[in-house]
XYZ file of C-alpha atoms in Angstrom:
370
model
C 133.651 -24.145 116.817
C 130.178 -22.450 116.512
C 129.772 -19.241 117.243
C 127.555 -18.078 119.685
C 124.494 -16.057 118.572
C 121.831 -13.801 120.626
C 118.610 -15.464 119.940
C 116.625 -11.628 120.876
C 118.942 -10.217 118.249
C 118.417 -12.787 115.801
C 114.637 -12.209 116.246
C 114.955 -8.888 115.762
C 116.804 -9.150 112.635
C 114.421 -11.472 111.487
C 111.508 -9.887 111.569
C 113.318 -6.760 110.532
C 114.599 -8.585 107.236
C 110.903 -9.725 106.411
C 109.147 -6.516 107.192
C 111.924 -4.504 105.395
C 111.441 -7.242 101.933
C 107.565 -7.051 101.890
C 107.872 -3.123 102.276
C 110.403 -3.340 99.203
C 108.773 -5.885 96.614
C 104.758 -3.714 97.799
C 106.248 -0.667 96.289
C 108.147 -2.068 93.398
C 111.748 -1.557 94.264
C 112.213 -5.637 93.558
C 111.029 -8.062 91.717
C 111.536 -11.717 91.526
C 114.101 -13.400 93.290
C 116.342 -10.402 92.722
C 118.137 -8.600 95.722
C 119.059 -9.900 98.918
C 119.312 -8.534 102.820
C 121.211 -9.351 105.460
C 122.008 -8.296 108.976
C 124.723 -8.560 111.342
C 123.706 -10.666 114.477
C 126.911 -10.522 117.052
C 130.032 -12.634 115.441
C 127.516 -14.113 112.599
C 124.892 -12.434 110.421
C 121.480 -13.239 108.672
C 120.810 -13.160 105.177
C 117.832 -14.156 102.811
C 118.108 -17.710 101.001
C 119.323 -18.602 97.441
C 116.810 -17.802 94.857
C 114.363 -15.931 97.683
C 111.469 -13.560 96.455
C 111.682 -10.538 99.065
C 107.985 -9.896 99.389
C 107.260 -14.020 100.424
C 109.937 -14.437 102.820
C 109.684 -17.102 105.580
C 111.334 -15.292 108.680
C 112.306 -19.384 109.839
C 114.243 -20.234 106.538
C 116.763 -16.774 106.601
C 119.871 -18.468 106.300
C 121.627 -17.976 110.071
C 126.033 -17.986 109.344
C 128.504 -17.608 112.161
C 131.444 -15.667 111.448
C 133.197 -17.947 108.709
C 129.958 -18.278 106.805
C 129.320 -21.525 107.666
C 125.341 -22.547 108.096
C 123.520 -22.636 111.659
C 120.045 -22.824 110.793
C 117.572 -21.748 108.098
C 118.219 -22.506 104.328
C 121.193 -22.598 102.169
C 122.814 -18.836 102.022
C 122.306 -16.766 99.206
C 125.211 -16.638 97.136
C 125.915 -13.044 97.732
C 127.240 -13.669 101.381
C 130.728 -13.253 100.282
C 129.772 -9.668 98.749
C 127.650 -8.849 102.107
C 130.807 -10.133 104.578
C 132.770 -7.986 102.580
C 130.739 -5.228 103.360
C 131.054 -5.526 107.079
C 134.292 -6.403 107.362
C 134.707 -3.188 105.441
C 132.946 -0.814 107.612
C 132.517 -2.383 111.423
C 129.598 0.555 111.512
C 127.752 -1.332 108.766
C 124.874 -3.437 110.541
C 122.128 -3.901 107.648
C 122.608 -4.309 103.698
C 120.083 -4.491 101.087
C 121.047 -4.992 97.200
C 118.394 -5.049 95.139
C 118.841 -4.765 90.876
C 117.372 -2.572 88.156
C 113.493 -2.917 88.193
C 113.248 0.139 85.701
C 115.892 -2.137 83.140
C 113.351 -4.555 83.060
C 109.933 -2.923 83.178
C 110.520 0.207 81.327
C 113.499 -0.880 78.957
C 113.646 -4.878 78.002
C 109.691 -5.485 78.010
C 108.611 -2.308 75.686
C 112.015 -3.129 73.607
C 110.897 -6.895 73.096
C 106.938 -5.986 72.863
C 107.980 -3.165 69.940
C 110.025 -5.322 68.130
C 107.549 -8.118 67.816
C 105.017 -6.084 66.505
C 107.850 -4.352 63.701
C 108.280 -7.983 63.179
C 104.546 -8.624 62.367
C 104.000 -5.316 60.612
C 106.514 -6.639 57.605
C 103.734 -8.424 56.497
C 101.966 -5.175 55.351
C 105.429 -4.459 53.062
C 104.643 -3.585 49.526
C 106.936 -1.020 48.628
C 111.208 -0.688 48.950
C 110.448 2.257 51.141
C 108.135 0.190 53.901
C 110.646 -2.213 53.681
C 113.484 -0.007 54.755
C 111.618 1.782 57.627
C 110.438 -1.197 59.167
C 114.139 -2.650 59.177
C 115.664 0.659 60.352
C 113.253 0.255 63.566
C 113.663 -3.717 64.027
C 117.427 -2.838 64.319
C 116.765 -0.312 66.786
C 114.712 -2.480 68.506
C 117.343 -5.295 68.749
C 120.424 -3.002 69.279
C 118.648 -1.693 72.446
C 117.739 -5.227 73.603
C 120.961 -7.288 73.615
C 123.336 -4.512 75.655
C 120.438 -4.412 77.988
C 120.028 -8.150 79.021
C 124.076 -8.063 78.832
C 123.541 -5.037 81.574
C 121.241 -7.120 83.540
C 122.915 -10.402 83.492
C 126.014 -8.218 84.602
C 124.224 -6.878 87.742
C 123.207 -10.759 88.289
C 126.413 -11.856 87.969
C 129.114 -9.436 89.999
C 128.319 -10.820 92.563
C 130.414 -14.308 91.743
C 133.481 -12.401 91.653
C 132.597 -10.602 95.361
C 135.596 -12.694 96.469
C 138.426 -11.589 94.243
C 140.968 -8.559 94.368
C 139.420 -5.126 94.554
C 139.594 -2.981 91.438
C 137.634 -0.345 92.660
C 140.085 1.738 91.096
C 140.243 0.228 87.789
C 136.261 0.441 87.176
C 134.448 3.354 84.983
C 131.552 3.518 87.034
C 130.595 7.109 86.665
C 128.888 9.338 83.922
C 127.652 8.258 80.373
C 130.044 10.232 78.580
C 133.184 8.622 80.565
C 132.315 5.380 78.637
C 133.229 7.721 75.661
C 136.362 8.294 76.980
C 137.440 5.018 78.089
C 140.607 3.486 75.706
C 139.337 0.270 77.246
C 135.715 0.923 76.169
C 137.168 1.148 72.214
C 139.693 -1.451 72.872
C 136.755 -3.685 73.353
C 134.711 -2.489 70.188
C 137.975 -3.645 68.316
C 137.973 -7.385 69.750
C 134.157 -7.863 69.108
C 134.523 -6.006 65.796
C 137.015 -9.231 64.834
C 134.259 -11.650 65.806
C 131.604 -10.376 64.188
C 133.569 -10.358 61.385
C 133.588 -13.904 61.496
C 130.247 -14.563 63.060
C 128.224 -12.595 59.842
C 130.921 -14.770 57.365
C 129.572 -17.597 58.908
C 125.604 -16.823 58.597
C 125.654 -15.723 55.129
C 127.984 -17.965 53.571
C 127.612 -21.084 54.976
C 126.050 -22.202 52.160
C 128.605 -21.486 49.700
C 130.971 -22.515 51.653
C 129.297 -25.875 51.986
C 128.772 -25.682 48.409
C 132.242 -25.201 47.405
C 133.242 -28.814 48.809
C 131.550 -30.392 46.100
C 127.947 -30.971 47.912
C 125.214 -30.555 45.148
C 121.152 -30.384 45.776
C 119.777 -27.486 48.212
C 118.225 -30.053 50.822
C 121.926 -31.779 51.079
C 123.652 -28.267 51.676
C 121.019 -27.234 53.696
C 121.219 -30.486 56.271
C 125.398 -30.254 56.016
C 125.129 -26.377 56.606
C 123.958 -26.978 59.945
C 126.564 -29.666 60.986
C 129.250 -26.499 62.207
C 126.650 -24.938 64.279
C 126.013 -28.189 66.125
C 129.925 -28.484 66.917
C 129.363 -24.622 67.791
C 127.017 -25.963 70.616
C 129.084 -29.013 72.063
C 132.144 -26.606 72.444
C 130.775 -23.449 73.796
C 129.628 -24.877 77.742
C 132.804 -26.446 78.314
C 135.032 -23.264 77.498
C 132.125 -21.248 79.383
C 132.274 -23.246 82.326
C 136.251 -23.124 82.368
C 136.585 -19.724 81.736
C 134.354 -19.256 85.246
C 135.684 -22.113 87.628
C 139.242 -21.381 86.447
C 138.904 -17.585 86.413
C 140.874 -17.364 83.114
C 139.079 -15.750 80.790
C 141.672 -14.021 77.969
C 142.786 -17.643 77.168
C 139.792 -19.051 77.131
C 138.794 -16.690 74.418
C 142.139 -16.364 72.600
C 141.908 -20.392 72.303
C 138.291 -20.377 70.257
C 139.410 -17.302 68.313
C 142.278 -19.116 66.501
C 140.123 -22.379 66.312
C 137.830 -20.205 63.809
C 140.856 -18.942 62.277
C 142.521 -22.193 61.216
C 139.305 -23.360 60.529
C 138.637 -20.789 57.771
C 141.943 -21.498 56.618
C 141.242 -22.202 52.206
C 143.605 -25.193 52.851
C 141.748 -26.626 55.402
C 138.347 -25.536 53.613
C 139.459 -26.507 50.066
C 141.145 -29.225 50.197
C 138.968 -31.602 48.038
C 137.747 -34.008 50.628
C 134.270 -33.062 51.649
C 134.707 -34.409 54.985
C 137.478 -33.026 55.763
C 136.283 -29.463 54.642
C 133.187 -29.747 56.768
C 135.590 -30.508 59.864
C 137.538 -27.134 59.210
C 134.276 -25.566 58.761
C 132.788 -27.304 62.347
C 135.710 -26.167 63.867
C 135.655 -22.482 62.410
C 132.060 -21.994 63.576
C 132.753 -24.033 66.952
C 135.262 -21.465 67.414
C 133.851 -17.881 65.856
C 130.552 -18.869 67.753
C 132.069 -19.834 71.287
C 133.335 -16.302 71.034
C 130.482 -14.463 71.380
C 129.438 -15.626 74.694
C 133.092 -15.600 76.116
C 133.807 -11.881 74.783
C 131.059 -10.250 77.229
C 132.785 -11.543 80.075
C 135.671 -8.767 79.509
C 134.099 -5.089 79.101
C 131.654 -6.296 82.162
C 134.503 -6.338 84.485
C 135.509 -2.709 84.378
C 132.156 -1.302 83.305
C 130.074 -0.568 85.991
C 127.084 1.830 87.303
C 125.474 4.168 84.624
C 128.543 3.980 82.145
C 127.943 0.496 82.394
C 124.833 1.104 79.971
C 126.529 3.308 77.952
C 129.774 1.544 77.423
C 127.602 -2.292 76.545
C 125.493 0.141 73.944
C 128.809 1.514 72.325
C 130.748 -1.565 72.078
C 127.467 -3.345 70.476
C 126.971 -0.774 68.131
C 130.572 -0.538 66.995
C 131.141 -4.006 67.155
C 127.675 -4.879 64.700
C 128.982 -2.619 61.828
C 130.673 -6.104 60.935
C 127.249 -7.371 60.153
C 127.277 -4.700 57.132
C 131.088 -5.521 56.076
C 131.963 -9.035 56.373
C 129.208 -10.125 54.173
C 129.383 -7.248 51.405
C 133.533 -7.334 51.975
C 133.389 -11.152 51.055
C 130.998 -10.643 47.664
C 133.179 -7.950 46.964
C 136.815 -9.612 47.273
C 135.470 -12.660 45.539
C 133.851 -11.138 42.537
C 136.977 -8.638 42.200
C 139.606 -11.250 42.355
C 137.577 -14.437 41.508
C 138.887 -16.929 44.402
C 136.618 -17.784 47.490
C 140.569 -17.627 49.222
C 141.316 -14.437 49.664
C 138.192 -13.809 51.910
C 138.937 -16.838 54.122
C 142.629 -15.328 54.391
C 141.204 -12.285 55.659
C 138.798 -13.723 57.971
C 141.345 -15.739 59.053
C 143.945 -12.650 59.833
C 140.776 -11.077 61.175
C 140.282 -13.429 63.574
C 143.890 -13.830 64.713
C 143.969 -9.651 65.324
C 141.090 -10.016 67.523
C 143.303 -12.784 69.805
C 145.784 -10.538 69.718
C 143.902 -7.617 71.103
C 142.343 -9.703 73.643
C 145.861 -10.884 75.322
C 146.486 -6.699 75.234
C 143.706 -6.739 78.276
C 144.580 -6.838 81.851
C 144.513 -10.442 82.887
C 144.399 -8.879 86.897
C 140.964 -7.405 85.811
C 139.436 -9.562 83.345
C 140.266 -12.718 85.062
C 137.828 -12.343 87.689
């Protein structure tokens, strides 16, 4: 049965919403379609539409919802509703929300981060010296280590609300100061796990070649083409674990699983096993796994991070987790010059990968799996 609504205080709300969003996106507090409103209107409430821009709304198409959230008039809800009804059912008091996300992130973090690193990116063509060379790598990786754990921030703040509807962990979320991200075992816990696939990511990137090599493929164009065969299994396996991991809501599995792909794919008996086809199907299913990873793994430290150690913790765990850019390649050259088998790496890869599953299944599957 519908519920009833008063049509003066749905005009109200109305042209309260709109007047509230132009104010909001005029001074620069949104930008976009990010942030929502809402308002409670007797049993039911009001709330912009899906993918709205708050300084263009259309006080007709605000999504009107009785009090089960189903549609009376206007567009299709934003997807936030759930996050908003929890709100009021929360606090009876509560008759107007507005969410809104980071406009500083963007503007005064990501854009001068991405704008700076192209242009240390164009400036290596003035190298002519080992000393240019080094400074002008020092600042790309600066450049890129602030970048990534900043879009992961973002697309976090874009993304909590899908998981408005599940159990609250208030209680389980770091959410205050910087230097409590320090101080989180949780915060290190994760560093470990993405330490593990990195290792195995950076194997991958540099030595893929040799790997491709060491089947018994000859000519650079014909390792080159074959080199790139894993990375395209890599890319038919990563959206369906992505999309299960969400609609399921399992996420430790979901990683564990593509982890110990990449494991018995770097396997030397699987690799080197004389058949070249059958080597480049360990090594498809190595990358497929190692590379499926890196997307799943961010789902975990974003569902206990939260407000400014949010930041902090992403930075930390990047950081940590990238020093296996510097030792899987140079602890691969190094094992196989000292020992003189391309084994022994994979083994360790291999075990590498296998500790990382096994620190993942340590998290809590009541606040990861959300």
């Amino acid at each position: 049965m519908t519920t009833e609504l008063p049509d003066t205080a749905v005009d109200k709300a109305r042209d309260e919403i709109v007047r509230v969003g132009t104010s909001l996106f005029n001074r620069g507090y949104v930008h976009a379609s990010a942030g929502n409103i809402s308002a409670r209107v007797g049993d039911g409430h009001l709330i912009t539409p899906t993918d709205a821009a708050l300084g263009f709304l259309d006080r007709h198409r605000l999504a009107l919802v009785d009090a089960n959230g189903e549609r009376i008039a206007g567009d299709r809800a934003s997807k936030t509703l759930t996050l908003h009804r929890r709100v009021y059912e929360a606090d009876p008091t509560a008759r107007f929300i507005i969410h809104t996300h980071s406009t500083h992130l963007v503007a005064l973090w990501i854009a001068p981060i991405m704008i700076s690193w192209g242009l240390v990116s164009a400036a290596f063509m003035f190298v002519t010296d080992e000393a240019t060379f080094y400074v002008l790598r020092f600042l790309l990786g600066a450049a890129e280590a602030g970048f990534y754990p900043g879009v992961i921030l973002y697309c976090t703040e874009k993304a909590v609300v899908e998981r408005a509807g599940a159990d609250d962990t208030a209680h389980q979320t770091v959410r205050s100061r910087v230097r409590d991200a320090f101080r989180e075992p949780r915060v290190w816990l994760m560093c470990l796990i993405y330490f593990c696939f990195v290792m195995g990511q950076y194997a991958l990137t540099f030595w893929m070649p040799s790997f491709v090599e060491s089947t018994g493929i000859e000519g650079n164009f014909a390792i080159g083409v074959l080199s790139a065969v894993p990375f395209l299994a890599a890319l038919v396996v990563m959206n369906p674990f992505g999309r299960s991991a969400d609609r399921r809501r399992e996420r430790r599995w979901r990683l564990v699983i593509p982890s110990l792909m990449g494991a018995v794919g770097f396997s030397p008996a699987a690799v080197r096993n004389g058949s070249t086809a059958l080597s480049l199907t360990a090594l498809s299913v190595a990358a497929a796994g190692v590379l499926t990873c890196a997307p799943l793994f961010w789902s975990l430290p974003t569902t206990f991070l939260g407000g400014t150690a949010a930041a902090a913790g992403l930075a930390i765990i990047n950081s940590v987790g990238n020093l296996a850019g510097f030792v899987s390649p140079y602890m691969i050259g190094a094992i196989k010059d000292a020992t003189g088998s391309a084994s022994i790496p994979m083994y360790v890869l291999a075990f590498t990968l296998v500790a990382g599953a096994a620190a993942v299944l340590t998290t809590n599957k009541h606040v990861v799996n959300r």
